[in-house]
Coordinates of C-alpha atoms in Angstrom, one line a residue:
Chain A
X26 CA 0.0 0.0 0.0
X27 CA 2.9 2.5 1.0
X28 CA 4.9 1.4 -1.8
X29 CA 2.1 2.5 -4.6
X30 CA 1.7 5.4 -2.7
X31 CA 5.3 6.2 -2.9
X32 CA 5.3 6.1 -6.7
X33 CA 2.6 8.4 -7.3
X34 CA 3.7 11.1 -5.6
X35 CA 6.5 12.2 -8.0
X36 CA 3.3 12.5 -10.4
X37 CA 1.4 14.4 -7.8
X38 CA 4.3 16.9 -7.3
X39 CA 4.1 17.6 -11.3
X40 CA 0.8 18.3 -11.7
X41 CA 1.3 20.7 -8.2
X42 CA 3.7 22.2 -10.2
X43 CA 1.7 22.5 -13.7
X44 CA -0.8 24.1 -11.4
X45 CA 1.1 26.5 -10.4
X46 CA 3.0 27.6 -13.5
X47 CA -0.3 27.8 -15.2
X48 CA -2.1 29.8 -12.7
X49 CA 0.9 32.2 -13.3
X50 CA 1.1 32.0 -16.9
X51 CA -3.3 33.2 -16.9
X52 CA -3.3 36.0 -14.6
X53 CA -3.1 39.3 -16.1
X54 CA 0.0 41.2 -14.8
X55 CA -1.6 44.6 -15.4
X56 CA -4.3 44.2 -12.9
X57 CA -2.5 45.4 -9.9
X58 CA -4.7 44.7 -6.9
X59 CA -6.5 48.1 -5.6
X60 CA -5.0 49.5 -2.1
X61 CA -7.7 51.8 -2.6
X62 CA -10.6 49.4 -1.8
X63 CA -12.7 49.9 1.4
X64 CA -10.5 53.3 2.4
X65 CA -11.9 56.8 2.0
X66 CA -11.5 58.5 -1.4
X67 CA -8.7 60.4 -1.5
X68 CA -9.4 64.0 -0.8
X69 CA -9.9 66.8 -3.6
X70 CA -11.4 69.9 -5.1
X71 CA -10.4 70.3 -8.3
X72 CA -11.5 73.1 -11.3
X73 CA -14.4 72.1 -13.4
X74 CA -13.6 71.2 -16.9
X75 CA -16.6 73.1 -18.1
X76 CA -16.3 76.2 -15.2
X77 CA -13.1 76.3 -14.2
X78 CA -14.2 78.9 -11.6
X79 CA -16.0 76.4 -9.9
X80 CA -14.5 73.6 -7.8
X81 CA -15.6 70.0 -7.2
X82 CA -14.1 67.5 -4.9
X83 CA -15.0 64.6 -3.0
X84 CA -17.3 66.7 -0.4
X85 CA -19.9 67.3 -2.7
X86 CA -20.2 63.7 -3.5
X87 CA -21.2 62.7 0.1
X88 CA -24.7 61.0 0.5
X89 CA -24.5 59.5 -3.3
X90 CA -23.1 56.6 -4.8
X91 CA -21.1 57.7 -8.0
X92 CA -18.2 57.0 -10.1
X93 CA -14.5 58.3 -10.7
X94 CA -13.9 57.4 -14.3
X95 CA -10.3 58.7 -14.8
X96 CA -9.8 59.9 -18.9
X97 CA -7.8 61.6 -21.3
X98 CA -8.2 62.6 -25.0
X99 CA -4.7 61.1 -25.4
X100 CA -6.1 58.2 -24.0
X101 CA -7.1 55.7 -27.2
X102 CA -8.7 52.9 -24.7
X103 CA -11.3 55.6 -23.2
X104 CA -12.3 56.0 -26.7
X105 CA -13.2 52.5 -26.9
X106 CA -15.0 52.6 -23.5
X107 CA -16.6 55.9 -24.1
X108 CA -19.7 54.7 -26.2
X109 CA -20.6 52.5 -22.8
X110 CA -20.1 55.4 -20.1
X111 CA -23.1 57.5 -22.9
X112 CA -25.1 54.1 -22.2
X113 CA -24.7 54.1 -18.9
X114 CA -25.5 58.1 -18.2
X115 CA -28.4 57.7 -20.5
X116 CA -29.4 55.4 -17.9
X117 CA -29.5 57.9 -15.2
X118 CA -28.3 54.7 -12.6
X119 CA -25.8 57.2 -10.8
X120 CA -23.5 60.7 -11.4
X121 CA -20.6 59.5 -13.3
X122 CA -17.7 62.3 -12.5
X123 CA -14.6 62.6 -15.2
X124 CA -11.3 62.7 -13.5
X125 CA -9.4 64.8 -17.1
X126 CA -6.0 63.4 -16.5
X127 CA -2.8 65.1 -17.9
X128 CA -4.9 66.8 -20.3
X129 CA -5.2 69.8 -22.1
X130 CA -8.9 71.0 -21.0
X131 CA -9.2 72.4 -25.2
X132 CA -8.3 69.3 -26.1
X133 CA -10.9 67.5 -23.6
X134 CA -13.9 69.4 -24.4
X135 CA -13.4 69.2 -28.0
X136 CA -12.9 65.2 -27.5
X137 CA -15.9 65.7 -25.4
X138 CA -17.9 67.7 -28.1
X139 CA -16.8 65.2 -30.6
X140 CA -18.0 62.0 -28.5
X141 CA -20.7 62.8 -26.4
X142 CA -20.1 64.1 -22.5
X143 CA -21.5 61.4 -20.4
X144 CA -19.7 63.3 -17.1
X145 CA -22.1 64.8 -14.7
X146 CA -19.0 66.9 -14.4
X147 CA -15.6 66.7 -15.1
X148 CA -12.9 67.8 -13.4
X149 CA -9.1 68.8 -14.5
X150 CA -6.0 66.9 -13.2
X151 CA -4.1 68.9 -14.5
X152 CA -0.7 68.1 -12.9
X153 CA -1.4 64.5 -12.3
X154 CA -1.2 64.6 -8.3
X155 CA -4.8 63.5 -7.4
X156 CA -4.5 60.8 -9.8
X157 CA -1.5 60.0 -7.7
X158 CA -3.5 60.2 -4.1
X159 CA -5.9 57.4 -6.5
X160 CA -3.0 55.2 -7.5
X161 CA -3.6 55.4 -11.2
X162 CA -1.4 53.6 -13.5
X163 CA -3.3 54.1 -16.7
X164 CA -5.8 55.4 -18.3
X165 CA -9.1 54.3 -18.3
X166 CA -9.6 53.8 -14.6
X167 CA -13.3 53.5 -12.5
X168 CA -13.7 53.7 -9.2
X169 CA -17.1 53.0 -7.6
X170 CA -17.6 54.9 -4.4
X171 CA -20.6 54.5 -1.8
X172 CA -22.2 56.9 0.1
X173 CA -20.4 57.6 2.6
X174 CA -17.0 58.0 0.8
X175 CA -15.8 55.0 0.6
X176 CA -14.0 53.3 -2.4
X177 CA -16.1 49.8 -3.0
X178 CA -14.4 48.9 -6.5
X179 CA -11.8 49.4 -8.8
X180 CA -11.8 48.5 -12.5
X181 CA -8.6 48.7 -14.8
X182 CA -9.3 49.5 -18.3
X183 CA -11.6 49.8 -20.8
X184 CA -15.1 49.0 -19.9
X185 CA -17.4 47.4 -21.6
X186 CA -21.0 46.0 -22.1
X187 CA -19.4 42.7 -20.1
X188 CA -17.4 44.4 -17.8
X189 CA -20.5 46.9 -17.2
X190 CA -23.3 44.1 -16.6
X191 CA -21.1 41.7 -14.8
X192 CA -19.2 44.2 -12.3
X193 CA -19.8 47.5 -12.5
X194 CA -23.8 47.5 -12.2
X195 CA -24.5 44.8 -9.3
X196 CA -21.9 46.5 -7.2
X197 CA -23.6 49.7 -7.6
X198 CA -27.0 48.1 -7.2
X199 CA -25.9 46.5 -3.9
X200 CA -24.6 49.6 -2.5
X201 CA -27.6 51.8 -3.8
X202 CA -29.5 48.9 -1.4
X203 CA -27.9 49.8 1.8
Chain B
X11 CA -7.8 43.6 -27.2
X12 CA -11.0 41.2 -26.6
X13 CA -11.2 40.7 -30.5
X14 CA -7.6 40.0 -31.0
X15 CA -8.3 37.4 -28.0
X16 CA -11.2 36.0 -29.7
X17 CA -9.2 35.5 -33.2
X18 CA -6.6 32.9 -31.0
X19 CA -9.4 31.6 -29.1
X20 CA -11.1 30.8 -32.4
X21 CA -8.4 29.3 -34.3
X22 CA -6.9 27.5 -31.0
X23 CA -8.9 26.0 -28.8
X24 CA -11.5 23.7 -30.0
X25 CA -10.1 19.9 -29.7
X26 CA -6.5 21.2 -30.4
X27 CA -3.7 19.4 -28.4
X28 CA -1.8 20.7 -25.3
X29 CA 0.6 22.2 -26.9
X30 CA -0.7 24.1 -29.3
X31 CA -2.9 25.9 -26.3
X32 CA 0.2 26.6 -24.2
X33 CA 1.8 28.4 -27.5
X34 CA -1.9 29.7 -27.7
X35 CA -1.3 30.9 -24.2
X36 CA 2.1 32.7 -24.8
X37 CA 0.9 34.6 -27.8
X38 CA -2.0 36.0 -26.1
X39 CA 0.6 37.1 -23.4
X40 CA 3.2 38.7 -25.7
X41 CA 0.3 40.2 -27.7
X42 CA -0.9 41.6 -24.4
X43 CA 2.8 42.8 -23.4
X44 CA 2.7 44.4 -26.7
X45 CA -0.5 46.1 -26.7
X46 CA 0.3 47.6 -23.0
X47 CA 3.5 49.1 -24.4
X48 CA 2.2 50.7 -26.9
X49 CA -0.9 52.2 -24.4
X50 CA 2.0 52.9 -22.0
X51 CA 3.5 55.4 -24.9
X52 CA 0.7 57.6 -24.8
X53 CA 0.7 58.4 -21.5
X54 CA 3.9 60.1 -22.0
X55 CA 3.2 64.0 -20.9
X56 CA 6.1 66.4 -19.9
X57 CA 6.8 67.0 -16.3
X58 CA 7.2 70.3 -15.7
X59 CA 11.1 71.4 -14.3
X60 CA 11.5 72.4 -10.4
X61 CA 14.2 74.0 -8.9
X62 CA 17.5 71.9 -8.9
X63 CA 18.3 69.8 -6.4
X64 CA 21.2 69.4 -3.8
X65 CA 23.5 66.7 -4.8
X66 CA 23.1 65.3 -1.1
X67 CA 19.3 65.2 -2.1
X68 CA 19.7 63.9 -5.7
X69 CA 22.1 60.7 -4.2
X70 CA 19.5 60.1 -1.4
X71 CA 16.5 60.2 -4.2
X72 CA 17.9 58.2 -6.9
X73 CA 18.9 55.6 -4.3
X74 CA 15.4 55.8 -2.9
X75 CA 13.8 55.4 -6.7
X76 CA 15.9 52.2 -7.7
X77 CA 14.0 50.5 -4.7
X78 CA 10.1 51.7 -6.2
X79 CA 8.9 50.1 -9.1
X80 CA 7.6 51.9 -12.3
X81 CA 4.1 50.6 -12.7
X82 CA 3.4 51.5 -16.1
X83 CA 6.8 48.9 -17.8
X84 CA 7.1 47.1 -14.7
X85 CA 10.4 45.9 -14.5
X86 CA 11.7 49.1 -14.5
X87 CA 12.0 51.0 -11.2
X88 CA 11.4 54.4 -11.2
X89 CA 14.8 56.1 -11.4
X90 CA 15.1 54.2 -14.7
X91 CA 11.5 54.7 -16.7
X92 CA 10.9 56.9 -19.3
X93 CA 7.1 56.7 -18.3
X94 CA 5.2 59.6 -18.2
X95 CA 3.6 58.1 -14.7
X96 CA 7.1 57.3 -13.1
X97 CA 8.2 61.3 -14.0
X98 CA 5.2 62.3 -12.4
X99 CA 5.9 59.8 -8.8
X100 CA 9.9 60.7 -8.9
X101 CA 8.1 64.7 -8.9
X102 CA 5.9 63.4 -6.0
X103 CA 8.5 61.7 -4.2
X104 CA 10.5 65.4 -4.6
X105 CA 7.9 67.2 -3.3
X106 CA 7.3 64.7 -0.3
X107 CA 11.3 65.4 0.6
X108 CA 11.0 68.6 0.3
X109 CA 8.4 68.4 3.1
X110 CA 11.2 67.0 5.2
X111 CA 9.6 63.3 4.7
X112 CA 11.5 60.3 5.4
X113 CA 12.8 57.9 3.2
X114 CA 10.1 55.5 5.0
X115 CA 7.2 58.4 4.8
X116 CA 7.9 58.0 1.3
X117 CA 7.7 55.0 0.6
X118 CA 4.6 54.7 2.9
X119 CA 3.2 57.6 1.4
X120 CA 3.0 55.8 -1.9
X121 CA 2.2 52.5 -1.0
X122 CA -1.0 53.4 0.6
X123 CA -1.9 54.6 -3.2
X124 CA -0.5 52.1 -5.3
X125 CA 0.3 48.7 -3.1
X126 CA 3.2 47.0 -1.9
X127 CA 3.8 46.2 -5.8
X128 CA 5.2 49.4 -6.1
X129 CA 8.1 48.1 -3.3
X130 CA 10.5 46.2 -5.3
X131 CA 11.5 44.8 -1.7
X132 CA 8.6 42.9 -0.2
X133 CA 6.9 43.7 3.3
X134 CA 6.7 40.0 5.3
X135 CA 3.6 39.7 6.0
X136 CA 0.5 37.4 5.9
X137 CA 0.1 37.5 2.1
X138 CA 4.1 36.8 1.6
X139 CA 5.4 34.9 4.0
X140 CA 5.6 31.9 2.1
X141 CA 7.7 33.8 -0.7
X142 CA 10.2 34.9 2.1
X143 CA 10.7 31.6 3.6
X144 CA 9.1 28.8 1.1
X145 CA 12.8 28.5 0.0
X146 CA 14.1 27.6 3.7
X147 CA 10.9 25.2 3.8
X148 CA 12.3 23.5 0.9
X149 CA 16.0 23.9 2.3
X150 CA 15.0 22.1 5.3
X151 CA 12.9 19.5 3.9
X152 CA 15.0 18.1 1.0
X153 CA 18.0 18.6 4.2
X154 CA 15.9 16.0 6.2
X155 CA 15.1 13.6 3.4
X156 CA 18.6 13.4 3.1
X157 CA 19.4 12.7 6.2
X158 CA 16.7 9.6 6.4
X159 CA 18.0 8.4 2.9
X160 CA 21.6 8.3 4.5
X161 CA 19.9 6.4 8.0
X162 CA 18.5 4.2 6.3
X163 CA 21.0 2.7 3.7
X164 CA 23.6 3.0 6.7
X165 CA 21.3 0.1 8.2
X166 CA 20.9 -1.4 4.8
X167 CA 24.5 -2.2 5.0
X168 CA 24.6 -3.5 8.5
X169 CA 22.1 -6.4 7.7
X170 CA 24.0 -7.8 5.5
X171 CA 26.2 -10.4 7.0
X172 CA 29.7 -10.0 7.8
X173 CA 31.2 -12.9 5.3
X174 CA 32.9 -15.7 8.0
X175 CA 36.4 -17.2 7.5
X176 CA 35.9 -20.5 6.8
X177 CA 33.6 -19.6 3.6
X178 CA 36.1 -17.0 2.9
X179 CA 38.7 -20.2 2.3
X180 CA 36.7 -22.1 0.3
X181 CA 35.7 -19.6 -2.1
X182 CA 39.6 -18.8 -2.6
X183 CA 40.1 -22.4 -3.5
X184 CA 37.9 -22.5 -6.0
X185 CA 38.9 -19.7 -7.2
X186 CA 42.4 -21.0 -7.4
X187 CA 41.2 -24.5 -8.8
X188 CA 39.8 -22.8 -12.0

């Protein structure tokens, strides 16, 4: 009995192994785990895109559950999400609030003129730092953020009708519950 | 990204053999690598120029940049990328010194935004304990399988009889006979 035993465990250490290298091999090394999630949104007040007289930070988001969608003009992937975020405001489910990162604000409203503005507002990073404070790596980047202030989920990259249905919407549902 | 994807998937997967998916596998990979690069490009904005530095200060901040890692070409620490996003932390981590922060503060400051991937030097903790010490496991272990291995064909040899004289004598003459 001990000496079958003995023989098969060479076998079980490869496929332990095959596990593991394969597990490496799928995971996406771009997806770099949020520190963000469950802490308080970073705080800011930034110019308006659209009034740069007036400020908008993280204040005047309290009581509401909304998303940070972080963009750029430059930004070719938020191209390819943009046509969801008009779905999605069309929708009325919740503000959606444009974080313009490293942009030129002539060069974002004309983007914006040319796409469609799905941004209850949009703000200017114009310097990159608040962007920072949110630990962005790239461009596109959504943050869903509860009521109280609180960052509840993090999606890297482009989204899409999947991404949107699958994650974005029952995360906002559950929190619009509570 | 997805459609590229689908274009492997589709000429890959169905029924084909093991190793045609692991080359599947690597493709989508290096097509990913690719892809990201070529994102990363974009995000490429000037930085604008600060006052220059003490060359005490400059030593201490290019030492402290070699241990953070760029997170936009990721095997690159930050003291090395030409990424728009590493400029924009190595003007960060300026700005934090010249609030008198630590070298720790620093570090601190910007792995509560982006993670401890941005550490090149692991924290031990729960999450990585068995990366720090797996290797000592595995050290020890194959030390002590040794060690019974040894015991144990050290009393192989023991059992086997010591050969007497008299059989010793015989075996010579017939030796000797031939």
């Amino acid at each position: 009995m001990l000496r079958t035993w003995r023989y098969f465990l060479p076998l079980a250490i490869f496929f332990g192994l095959l596990w593991f290298l394969y597990t490496g091999l799928s995971l996406n090394p771009r997806e770099i785990p949020s520190a963000l999630i469950n802490k308080p949104t970073p705080i800011f007040a930034l110019a308006q895109l659209h009034s740069p007289e007036k400020k908008l930070g993280n204040a005047d988001m309290k009581g509401k559950v909304w998303l940070l969608n972080v963009w750029g003009s430059w930004c070719v992937s938020c191209r390819y999400e943009h046509p969801f975020l008009n779905e999605l405001s069309k929708a009325q489910v919740l503000p959606i609030i444009g974080l313009n990162w490293k942009d030129k604000p002539e060069d974002a409203k004309a983007w914006l003129a040319k796409f469609g503005d799905p941004y209850t507002a949009s703000v200017s990073d114009l310097d990159g730092r608040t962007a920072i404070d949110f630990g962005v790596y790239g461009a596109p980047e959504t943050f869903v953020i509860d009521a109280t202030g609180m960052i509840r989920y993090k999606h890297t990259g482009p989204i899409d009708a999947t991404v949107l249905s699958e994650k974005l919407l029952p995360v906002i549902r559950e929190l619009k519950k509570s | 990204m997805k459609a590229i994807a689908r274009i492997f998937l589709a000429n890959a997967i169905p029924g084909a053999e093991f190793g045609a998916f692991v080359a599947w596998k690597a493709r989508q990979c290096l097509t990913f690598i690719l892809i990201a690069c070529a994102f990363a490009a974009h995000a490429q904005t000037p930085t604008p120029e600060m006052a220059p530095m003490s060359p005490e200060l400059e030593v201490r901040l290019k030492k402290l940049e070699t241990e953070l890692r760029c997170l936009v070409c990721q095997n690159q620490t930050l003291a090395e990328s030409p990424a728009g996003l590493a400029g924009d932390l190595r003007r960060e981590i300026r700005l934090l010194a010249d609030q008198n922060k630590s070298n720790e503060e620093i570090k601190e400051h910007l792995r509560a935004r982006y993670g401890d991937f941005v550490l090149y030097r692991p924290p031990v903790d729960g999450k990585t304990w068995l990366l720090w010490f797996g290797p000592f496991f595995l050290l020890i272990g194959g030390a002590i399988l040794l060690w019974i291995m040894n015991r144990r064909r050290n009393a192989m040899m023991q059992t086997v009889a010591p050969v007497d004289a008299d059989a010793l004598q015989r075996a010579n003459a017939i030796l000797k006979d031939e």
